[in-house]
PDB file of C-alpha atoms in Angstrom:
ATOM      1  CA  UNK A 172      91.072  37.108  76.871  1.00  0.00           C
ATOM      2  CA  UNK A 173      93.181  34.594  75.327  1.00  0.00           C
ATOM      3  CA  UNK A 174      94.423  34.159  72.381  1.00  0.00           C
ATOM      4  CA  UNK A 175      92.811  31.305  70.166  1.00  0.00           C
ATOM      5  CA  UNK A 176      94.057  28.142  69.632  1.00  0.00           C
ATOM      6  CA  UNK A 177      95.808  27.272  67.132  1.00  0.00           C
ATOM      7  CA  UNK A 178      95.568  23.578  66.524  1.00  0.00           C
ATOM      8  CA  UNK A 179      92.341  24.835  66.719  1.00  0.00           C
ATOM      9  CA  UNK A 180      91.523  27.097  64.490  1.00  0.00           C
ATOM     10  CA  UNK A 181      93.371  24.634  62.083  1.00  0.00           C
ATOM     11  CA  UNK A 182      90.739  21.907  62.991  1.00  0.00           C
ATOM     12  CA  UNK A 183      87.851  24.220  62.895  1.00  0.00           C
ATOM     13  CA  UNK A 184      88.928  25.487  58.832  1.00  0.00           C
ATOM     14  CA  UNK A 185      86.849  23.548  56.215  1.00  0.00           C
ATOM     15  CA  UNK A 186      87.758  20.659  53.585  1.00  0.00           C
ATOM     16  CA  UNK A 187      86.578  23.215  50.915  1.00  0.00           C
ATOM     17  CA  UNK A 188      88.009  26.275  49.651  1.00  0.00           C
ATOM     18  CA  UNK A 189      85.038  28.478  48.686  1.00  0.00           C
ATOM     19  CA  UNK A 190      86.173  30.715  45.817  1.00  0.00           C
ATOM     20  CA  UNK A 191      85.533  33.950  47.011  1.00  0.00           C
ATOM     21  CA  UNK A 192      83.939  34.564  44.318  1.00  0.00           C
ATOM     22  CA  UNK A 193      81.099  32.363  44.404  1.00  0.00           C
ATOM     23  CA  UNK A 194      77.935  33.916  46.618  1.00  0.00           C
ATOM     24  CA  UNK A 195      77.592  32.424  49.387  1.00  0.00           C
ATOM     25  CA  UNK A 196      74.434  30.720  51.251  1.00  0.00           C
ATOM     26  CA  UNK A 197      72.552  33.835  52.425  1.00  0.00           C
ATOM     27  CA  UNK A 198      73.273  36.266  49.299  1.00  0.00           C
ATOM     28  CA  UNK A 199      71.432  33.597  47.663  1.00  0.00           C
ATOM     29  CA  UNK A 200      68.843  33.682  50.117  1.00  0.00           C
ATOM     30  CA  UNK A 201      68.190  37.048  50.024  1.00  0.00           C
ATOM     31  CA  UNK A 202      68.214  37.636  46.205  1.00  0.00           C
ATOM     32  CA  UNK A 203      65.854  34.683  45.802  1.00  0.00           C
ATOM     33  CA  UNK A 204      62.138  35.646  45.335  1.00  0.00           C
ATOM     34  CA  UNK A 205      59.496  35.213  47.821  1.00  0.00           C
ATOM     35  CA  UNK A 206      56.962  32.613  46.567  1.00  0.00           C
ATOM     36  CA  UNK A 207      53.726  32.618  44.856  1.00  0.00           C
ATOM     37  CA  UNK A 208      50.977  32.800  45.897  1.00  0.00           C
ATOM     38  CA  UNK A 209      49.547  30.497  44.551  1.00  0.00           C
ATOM     39  CA  UNK A 210      46.605  31.862  42.079  1.00  0.00           C
ATOM     40  CA  UNK A 211      47.774  34.078  39.063  1.00  0.00           C
ATOM     41  CA  UNK A 212      46.090  35.933  36.185  1.00  0.00           C
ATOM     42  CA  UNK A 213      47.248  34.239  33.609  1.00  0.00           C
ATOM     43  CA  UNK A 214      46.361  30.522  34.218  1.00  0.00           C
ATOM     44  CA  UNK A 215      42.452  32.147  34.433  1.00  0.00           C
ATOM     45  CA  UNK A 216      42.483  33.984  31.342  1.00  0.00           C
ATOM     46  CA  UNK A 217      44.157  30.419  29.617  1.00  0.00           C
ATOM     47  CA  UNK A 218      41.122  28.753  30.993  1.00  0.00           C
ATOM     48  CA  UNK A 219      38.266  31.455  30.144  1.00  0.00           C
ATOM     49  CA  UNK A 220      40.355  31.555  26.294  1.00  0.00           C
ATOM     50  CA  UNK A 221      39.726  27.308  26.140  1.00  0.00           C
ATOM     51  CA  UNK A 222      36.481  27.208  27.787  1.00  0.00           C
ATOM     52  CA  UNK A 223      35.063  29.972  25.070  1.00  0.00           C
ATOM     53  CA  UNK A 224      33.843  27.658  22.099  1.00  0.00           C
ATOM     54  CA  UNK A 225      36.077  28.283  18.722  1.00  0.00           C
ATOM     55  CA  UNK A 226      34.612  29.338  14.974  1.00  0.00           C
ATOM     56  CA  UNK A 227      34.327  26.583  12.690  1.00  0.00           C
ATOM     57  CA  UNK A 228      37.288  27.037  10.108  1.00  0.00           C
ATOM     58  CA  UNK A 229      36.302  27.514   6.445  1.00  0.00           C
ATOM     59  CA  UNK A 230      37.155  23.576   6.203  1.00  0.00           C
ATOM     60  CA  UNK A 231      34.663  22.072   8.591  1.00  0.00           C
ATOM     61  CA  UNK A 232      31.029  24.408   7.046  1.00  0.00           C
ATOM     62  CA  UNK A 233      32.603  22.758   3.569  1.00  0.00           C
ATOM     63  CA  UNK A 234      32.206  19.156   5.527  1.00  0.00           C
ATOM     64  CA  UNK A 235      29.197  20.113   7.114  1.00  0.00           C
ATOM     65  CA  UNK A 236      28.050  20.562   4.234  1.00  0.00           C
ATOM     66  CA  UNK A 237      29.162  17.862   2.141  1.00  0.00           C
ATOM     67  CA  UNK A 238      27.498  15.912   5.081  1.00  0.00           C
ATOM     68  CA  UNK A 239      24.636  17.068   4.716  1.00  0.00           C
ATOM     69  CA  UNK A 240      23.886  17.030   1.306  1.00  0.00           C
ATOM     70  CA  UNK A 241      25.102  13.369   1.635  1.00  0.00           C
ATOM     71  CA  UNK A 242      22.212  12.696   3.310  1.00  0.00           C
ATOM     72  CA  UNK A 243      19.638  14.277   1.726  1.00  0.00           C
ATOM     73  CA  UNK A 244      21.113  12.354  -1.789  1.00  0.00           C
ATOM     74  CA  UNK A 245      21.111   9.468   0.410  1.00  0.00           C
ATOM     75  CA  UNK A 246      17.824   9.891   1.508  1.00  0.00           C
ATOM     76  CA  UNK A 247      15.498  10.572  -2.070  1.00  0.00           C
ATOM     77  CA  UNK A 248      18.029   7.880  -3.240  1.00  0.00           C
ATOM     78  CA  UNK A 249      15.696   5.953  -0.993  1.00  0.00           C
ATOM     79  CA  UNK A 250      12.608   7.106  -1.313  1.00  0.00           C
ATOM     80  CA  UNK A 251      13.088   6.766  -4.904  1.00  0.00           C
ATOM     81  CA  UNK A 252      13.645   2.606  -4.619  1.00  0.00           C
ATOM     82  CA  UNK A 253      11.030   2.208  -1.751  1.00  0.00           C
ATOM     83  CA  UNK A 254       8.928   3.955  -4.195  1.00  0.00           C
ATOM     84  CA  UNK A 255      10.359   1.616  -6.627  1.00  0.00           C
ATOM     85  CA  UNK A 256       9.557  -1.324  -4.840  1.00  0.00           C
ATOM     86  CA  UNK A 257       6.054  -0.504  -3.983  1.00  0.00           C
ATOM     87  CA  UNK A 258       4.929   0.070  -8.138  1.00  0.00           C
ATOM     88  CA  UNK A 259       6.578  -2.456  -8.190  1.00  0.00           C
ATOM     89  CA  UNK A 260       4.405  -5.124  -5.313  1.00  0.00           C
ATOM     90  CA  UNK A 261       0.943  -3.553  -6.750  1.00  0.00           C
ATOM     91  CA  UNK A 262       1.853  -3.910 -10.224  1.00  0.00           C
ATOM     92  CA  UNK A 263       2.997  -7.708  -9.404  1.00  0.00           C
ATOM     93  CA  UNK A 264       0.152  -7.805  -7.299  1.00  0.00           C
ATOM     94  CA  UNK A 265      -2.386  -6.381  -9.372  1.00  0.00           C
ATOM     95  CA  UNK A 266      -1.475  -8.467 -12.778  1.00  0.00           C
ATOM     96  CA  UNK A 267      -1.928 -11.679  -9.563  1.00  0.00           C
ATOM     97  CA  UNK A 268      -5.193  -9.989  -8.943  1.00  0.00           C
ATOM     98  CA  UNK A 269      -6.178 -10.144 -12.271  1.00  0.00           C
ATOM     99  CA  UNK A 270      -5.104 -13.533 -14.039  1.00  0.00           C
ATOM    100  CA  UNK A 271      -6.725 -15.195 -10.977  1.00  0.00           C
ATOM    101  CA  UNK A 272     -10.074 -13.536 -11.825  1.00  0.00           C
ATOM    102  CA  UNK A 273      -9.343 -14.302 -15.521  1.00  0.00           C
ATOM    103  CA  UNK A 274      -8.954 -18.234 -14.852  1.00  0.00           C
ATOM    104  CA  UNK A 275     -11.584 -18.938 -12.583  1.00  0.00           C
ATOM    105  CA  UNK A 276     -13.749 -17.703 -14.950  1.00  0.00           C
ATOM    106  CA  UNK A 277     -12.989 -20.513 -17.354  1.00  0.00           C
ATOM    107  CA  UNK A 278     -14.927 -23.550 -17.431  1.00  0.00           C
ATOM    108  CA  UNK A 279     -14.272 -25.848 -15.772  1.00  0.00           C
ATOM    109  CA  UNK A 280     -12.591 -28.948 -18.730  1.00  0.00           C
ATOM    110  CA  UNK A 281     -15.034 -31.692 -17.814  1.00  0.00           C
ATOM    111  CA  UNK A 282     -17.998 -29.138 -18.612  1.00  0.00           C
ATOM    112  CA  UNK A 283     -17.494 -29.223 -22.273  1.00  0.00           C
ATOM    113  CA  UNK A 284     -18.657 -26.325 -23.064  1.00  0.00           C
ATOM    114  CA  UNK A 285     -16.111 -23.593 -25.623  1.00  0.00           C
ATOM    115  CA  UNK A 286     -16.338 -19.843 -25.054  1.00  0.00           C
ATOM    116  CA  UNK A 287     -15.331 -19.608 -28.925  1.00  0.00           C
ATOM    117  CA  UNK A 288     -18.669 -20.732 -30.437  1.00  0.00           C
ATOM    118  CA  UNK A 289     -20.876 -20.031 -27.524  1.00  0.00           C
ATOM    119  CA  UNK A 290     -19.475 -15.886 -27.291  1.00  0.00           C
ATOM    120  CA  UNK A 291     -19.817 -15.781 -30.974  1.00  0.00           C
ATOM    121  CA  UNK A 292     -23.743 -16.748 -30.115  1.00  0.00           C
ATOM    122  CA  UNK A 293     -24.048 -14.426 -27.238  1.00  0.00           C
ATOM    123  CA  UNK A 294     -22.781 -11.391 -29.108  1.00  0.00           C
ATOM    124  CA  UNK A 295     -25.332 -12.325 -32.305  1.00  0.00           C
ATOM    125  CA  UNK A 296     -28.023 -12.187 -29.640  1.00  0.00           C
ATOM    126  CA  UNK A 297     -27.438  -9.034 -28.127  1.00  0.00           C
ATOM    127  CA  UNK A 298     -27.230  -7.486 -31.312  1.00  0.00           C
ATOM    128  CA  UNK A 299     -30.030  -9.507 -32.606  1.00  0.00           C
ATOM    129  CA  UNK A 300     -32.629  -8.186 -29.949  1.00  0.00           C
ATOM    130  CA  UNK A 301     -30.620  -5.042 -30.353  1.00  0.00           C
ATOM    131  CA  UNK A 302     -32.320  -5.012 -33.908  1.00  0.00           C
ATOM    132  CA  UNK A 303     -35.676  -5.727 -33.127  1.00  0.00           C
ATOM    133  CA  UNK A 304     -35.649  -2.660 -29.930  1.00  0.00           C
ATOM    134  CA  UNK A 305     -34.786   0.451 -32.035  1.00  0.00           C
ATOM    135  CA  UNK A 306     -37.834   1.854 -33.240  1.00  0.00           C
ATOM    136  CA  UNK A 307     -38.589   1.730 -29.447  1.00  0.00           C
ATOM    137  CA  UNK A 308     -37.693   3.615 -27.020  1.00  0.00           C
ATOM    138  CA  UNK A 309     -34.402   4.043 -24.885  1.00  0.00           C
ATOM    139  CA  UNK A 310     -35.617   1.550 -21.905  1.00  0.00           C
ATOM    140  CA  UNK A 311     -36.144  -0.723 -24.006  1.00  0.00           C
ATOM    141  CA  UNK A 312     -33.327  -0.727 -26.576  1.00  0.00           C
ATOM    142  CA  UNK A 313     -30.917  -0.707 -23.411  1.00  0.00           C
ATOM    143  CA  UNK A 314     -32.785  -3.323 -21.592  1.00  0.00           C
ATOM    144  CA  UNK A 315     -33.179  -5.968 -24.433  1.00  0.00           C
ATOM    145  CA  UNK A 316     -30.161  -6.637 -25.914  1.00  0.00           C
ATOM    146  CA  UNK A 317     -28.465  -7.220 -22.219  1.00  0.00           C
ATOM    147  CA  UNK A 318     -31.590  -9.355 -21.793  1.00  0.00           C
ATOM    148  CA  UNK A 319     -31.378 -11.609 -25.157  1.00  0.00           C
ATOM    149  CA  UNK A 320     -27.525 -11.324 -24.500  1.00  0.00           C
ATOM    150  CA  UNK A 321     -27.725 -12.491 -20.739  1.00  0.00           C
ATOM    151  CA  UNK A 322     -30.702 -15.085 -21.827  1.00  0.00           C
ATOM    152  CA  UNK A 323     -28.918 -17.167 -23.907  1.00  0.00           C
ATOM    153  CA  UNK A 324     -25.736 -16.848 -22.224  1.00  0.00           C
ATOM    154  CA  UNK A 325     -27.360 -18.460 -19.424  1.00  0.00           C
ATOM    155  CA  UNK A 326     -28.019 -21.983 -22.342  1.00  0.00           C
ATOM    156  CA  UNK A 327     -25.274 -21.993 -24.431  1.00  0.00           C
ATOM    157  CA  UNK A 328     -21.633 -21.192 -21.603  1.00  0.00           C
ATOM    158  CA  UNK A 329     -23.844 -21.695 -18.242  1.00  0.00           C
ATOM    159  CA  UNK A 330     -21.140 -22.845 -16.717  1.00  0.00           C
ATOM    160  CA  UNK A 331     -19.184 -19.435 -17.507  1.00  0.00           C
ATOM    161  CA  UNK A 332     -21.361 -17.243 -17.113  1.00  0.00           C
ATOM    162  CA  UNK A 333     -22.553 -18.377 -13.260  1.00  0.00           C
ATOM    163  CA  UNK A 334     -18.413 -17.675 -12.571  1.00  0.00           C
ATOM    164  CA  UNK A 335     -19.267 -14.465 -13.961  1.00  0.00           C
ATOM    165  CA  UNK A 336     -22.497 -14.114 -12.192  1.00  0.00           C
ATOM    166  CA  UNK A 337     -20.479 -14.797  -9.250  1.00  0.00           C
ATOM    167  CA  UNK A 338     -17.928 -12.915  -9.528  1.00  0.00           C
ATOM    168  CA  UNK A 339     -20.329  -9.800  -9.852  1.00  0.00           C
ATOM    169  CA  UNK A 340     -21.588  -9.600  -6.978  1.00  0.00           C
ATOM    170  CA  UNK A 341     -18.065 -10.652  -4.900  1.00  0.00           C
ATOM    171  CA  UNK A 342     -17.943  -6.866  -6.241  1.00  0.00           C
ATOM    172  CA  UNK A 343     -21.385  -6.105  -5.092  1.00  0.00           C
ATOM    173  CA  UNK A 344     -20.910  -6.142  -2.215  1.00  0.00           C
ATOM    174  CA  UNK A 345     -18.460  -4.578  -1.429  1.00  0.00           C
ATOM    175  CA  UNK A 346     -21.018  -1.534  -2.223  1.00  0.00           C
ATOM    176  CA  UNK A 347     -24.086  -2.360  -0.183  1.00  0.00           C
ATOM    177  CA  UNK A 348     -26.598  -0.422  -1.841  1.00  0.00           C
ATOM    178  CA  UNK A 349     -26.065  -1.949  -5.576  1.00  0.00           C
ATOM    179  CA  UNK A 350     -26.087  -5.241  -3.919  1.00  0.00           C
ATOM    180  CA  UNK A 351     -29.563  -4.492  -2.696  1.00  0.00           C
ATOM    181  CA  UNK A 352     -30.763  -3.144  -5.531  1.00  0.00           C
ATOM    182  CA  UNK A 353     -29.137  -6.552  -7.235  1.00  0.00           C
ATOM    183  CA  UNK A 354     -31.698  -8.470  -4.221  1.00  0.00           C
ATOM    184  CA  UNK A 355     -34.469  -6.316  -5.199  1.00  0.00           C
ATOM    185  CA  UNK A 356     -34.650  -6.205  -8.742  1.00  0.00           C
ATOM    186  CA  UNK A 357     -33.507 -10.380  -8.894  1.00  0.00           C
ATOM    187  CA  UNK A 358     -36.603 -10.451  -7.253  1.00  0.00           C
ATOM    188  CA  UNK A 359     -38.668  -8.551  -9.244  1.00  0.00           C
ATOM    189  CA  UNK A 360     -37.525 -10.711 -12.385  1.00  0.00           C
ATOM    190  CA  UNK A 361     -37.186 -13.912 -10.842  1.00  0.00           C
ATOM    191  CA  UNK A 362     -41.940 -13.299  -9.268  1.00  0.00           C
ATOM    192  CA  UNK A 363     -42.407 -11.782 -12.924  1.00  0.00           C
ATOM    193  CA  UNK A 364     -40.877 -14.989 -14.579  1.00  0.00           C
ATOM    194  CA  UNK A 365     -43.386 -16.968 -11.889  1.00  0.00           C
ATOM    195  CA  UNK A 366     -46.147 -15.428 -12.707  1.00  0.00           C
ATOM    196  CA  UNK A 367     -46.196 -16.009 -15.863  1.00  0.00           C
ATOM    197  CA  UNK A 368     -45.108 -18.759 -15.718  1.00  0.00           C
ATOM    198  CA  UNK A 369     -47.915 -19.408 -13.667  1.00  0.00           C
ATOM    199  CA  UNK A 370     -50.594 -17.131 -16.020  1.00  0.00           C
ATOM    200  CA  UNK A 371     -49.322 -19.391 -19.427  1.00  0.00           C
ATOM    201  CA  UNK A 372     -50.007 -22.196 -16.870  1.00  0.00           C
ATOM    202  CA  UNK A 373     -53.142 -21.157 -16.167  1.00  0.00           C
ATOM    203  CA  UNK A 374     -53.961 -20.378 -19.809  1.00  0.00           C
ATOM    204  CA  UNK A 375     -53.007 -23.738 -21.141  1.00  0.00           C
ATOM    205  CA  UNK A 376     -55.165 -25.368 -19.278  1.00  0.00           C
ATOM    206  CA  UNK A 377     -58.266 -22.915 -19.689  1.00  0.00           C
ATOM    207  CA  UNK A 378     -57.597 -23.822 -23.490  1.00  0.00           C
ATOM    208  CA  UNK A 379     -57.434 -26.824 -23.239  1.00  0.00           C
ATOM    209  CA  UNK A 380     -60.484 -26.508 -20.660  1.00  0.00           C
ATOM    210  CA  UNK A 381     -62.087 -24.720 -24.077  1.00  0.00           C
ATOM    211  CA  UNK A 382     -60.570 -27.800 -27.044  1.00  0.00           C
ATOM    212  CA  UNK A 383     -62.403 -29.901 -24.400  1.00  0.00           C
ATOM    213  CA  UNK A 384     -65.749 -27.765 -24.484  1.00  0.00           C
ATOM    214  CA  UNK A 385     -65.852 -27.686 -28.435  1.00  0.00           C
ATOM    215  CA  UNK A 386     -64.973 -32.066 -29.304  1.00  0.00           C
ATOM    216  CA  UNK A 387     -67.372 -32.078 -26.657  1.00  0.00           C
ATOM    217  CA  UNK A 388     -69.658 -30.328 -29.063  1.00  0.00           C
ATOM    218  CA  UNK A 389     -68.930 -32.127 -31.953  1.00  0.00           C
ATOM    219  CA  UNK A 390     -68.857 -35.308 -30.495  1.00  0.00           C
ATOM    220  CA  UNK A 391     -72.816 -34.136 -29.379  1.00  0.00           C
ATOM    221  CA  UNK A 392     -73.576 -33.153 -32.433  1.00  0.00           C
ATOM    222  CA  UNK A 393     -71.937 -35.234 -34.734  1.00  0.00           C
ATOM    223  CA  UNK A 394     -74.509 -37.400 -32.420  1.00  0.00           C
ATOM    224  CA  UNK A 395     -77.915 -35.212 -33.024  1.00  0.00           C
ATOM    225  CA  UNK A 396     -76.780 -35.572 -36.657  1.00  0.00           C
ATOM    226  CA  UNK A 397     -76.990 -39.476 -36.972  1.00  0.00           C
TER     227      UNK A 397
END
């Protein structure tokens, strides 16, 4: 076998000489470990740990309690404010209703009614009725002052009495039983008054007839005496 050509040997010599102490590519490949399969146990453990819920710290618990206390305090304050507003609204409505009711009871200016002397007259009439019926039974002692006071009010302050009656009737309409009893009593009183008027007219007519008969008798007696 022929010996190698020295010229070719020189041409095949690498440009950079590799140091004898540096590892070659073959040595590096021999010491490199095999690639992993792609599934390891450590990342799975970390994922499992991260998926578990974290326990709240004392600061978190304190913040949650403070938040609940603030919400409860705010709710109580809102309820108290609503209660005060509702109470003031009801009070204002009641005051307006009372003032409008009192104003509606007053007589109109063109009626020339004066409540001060008229009210005194009604009170005196009611007291007189109470004095008159003081020795009677309890029913008359209760009814006589009312009758005398109402009758006097109809003559002294008729417009005010009418307004009071309309107000009482408006409240009675809310209770059918009271309304029906009122109508029944009013009808009975009206019938009693009409009957009394009829009897009084009949009595007056009979009295006039008797007087006329007595006058004619006296005239006949006088004529016969002559």
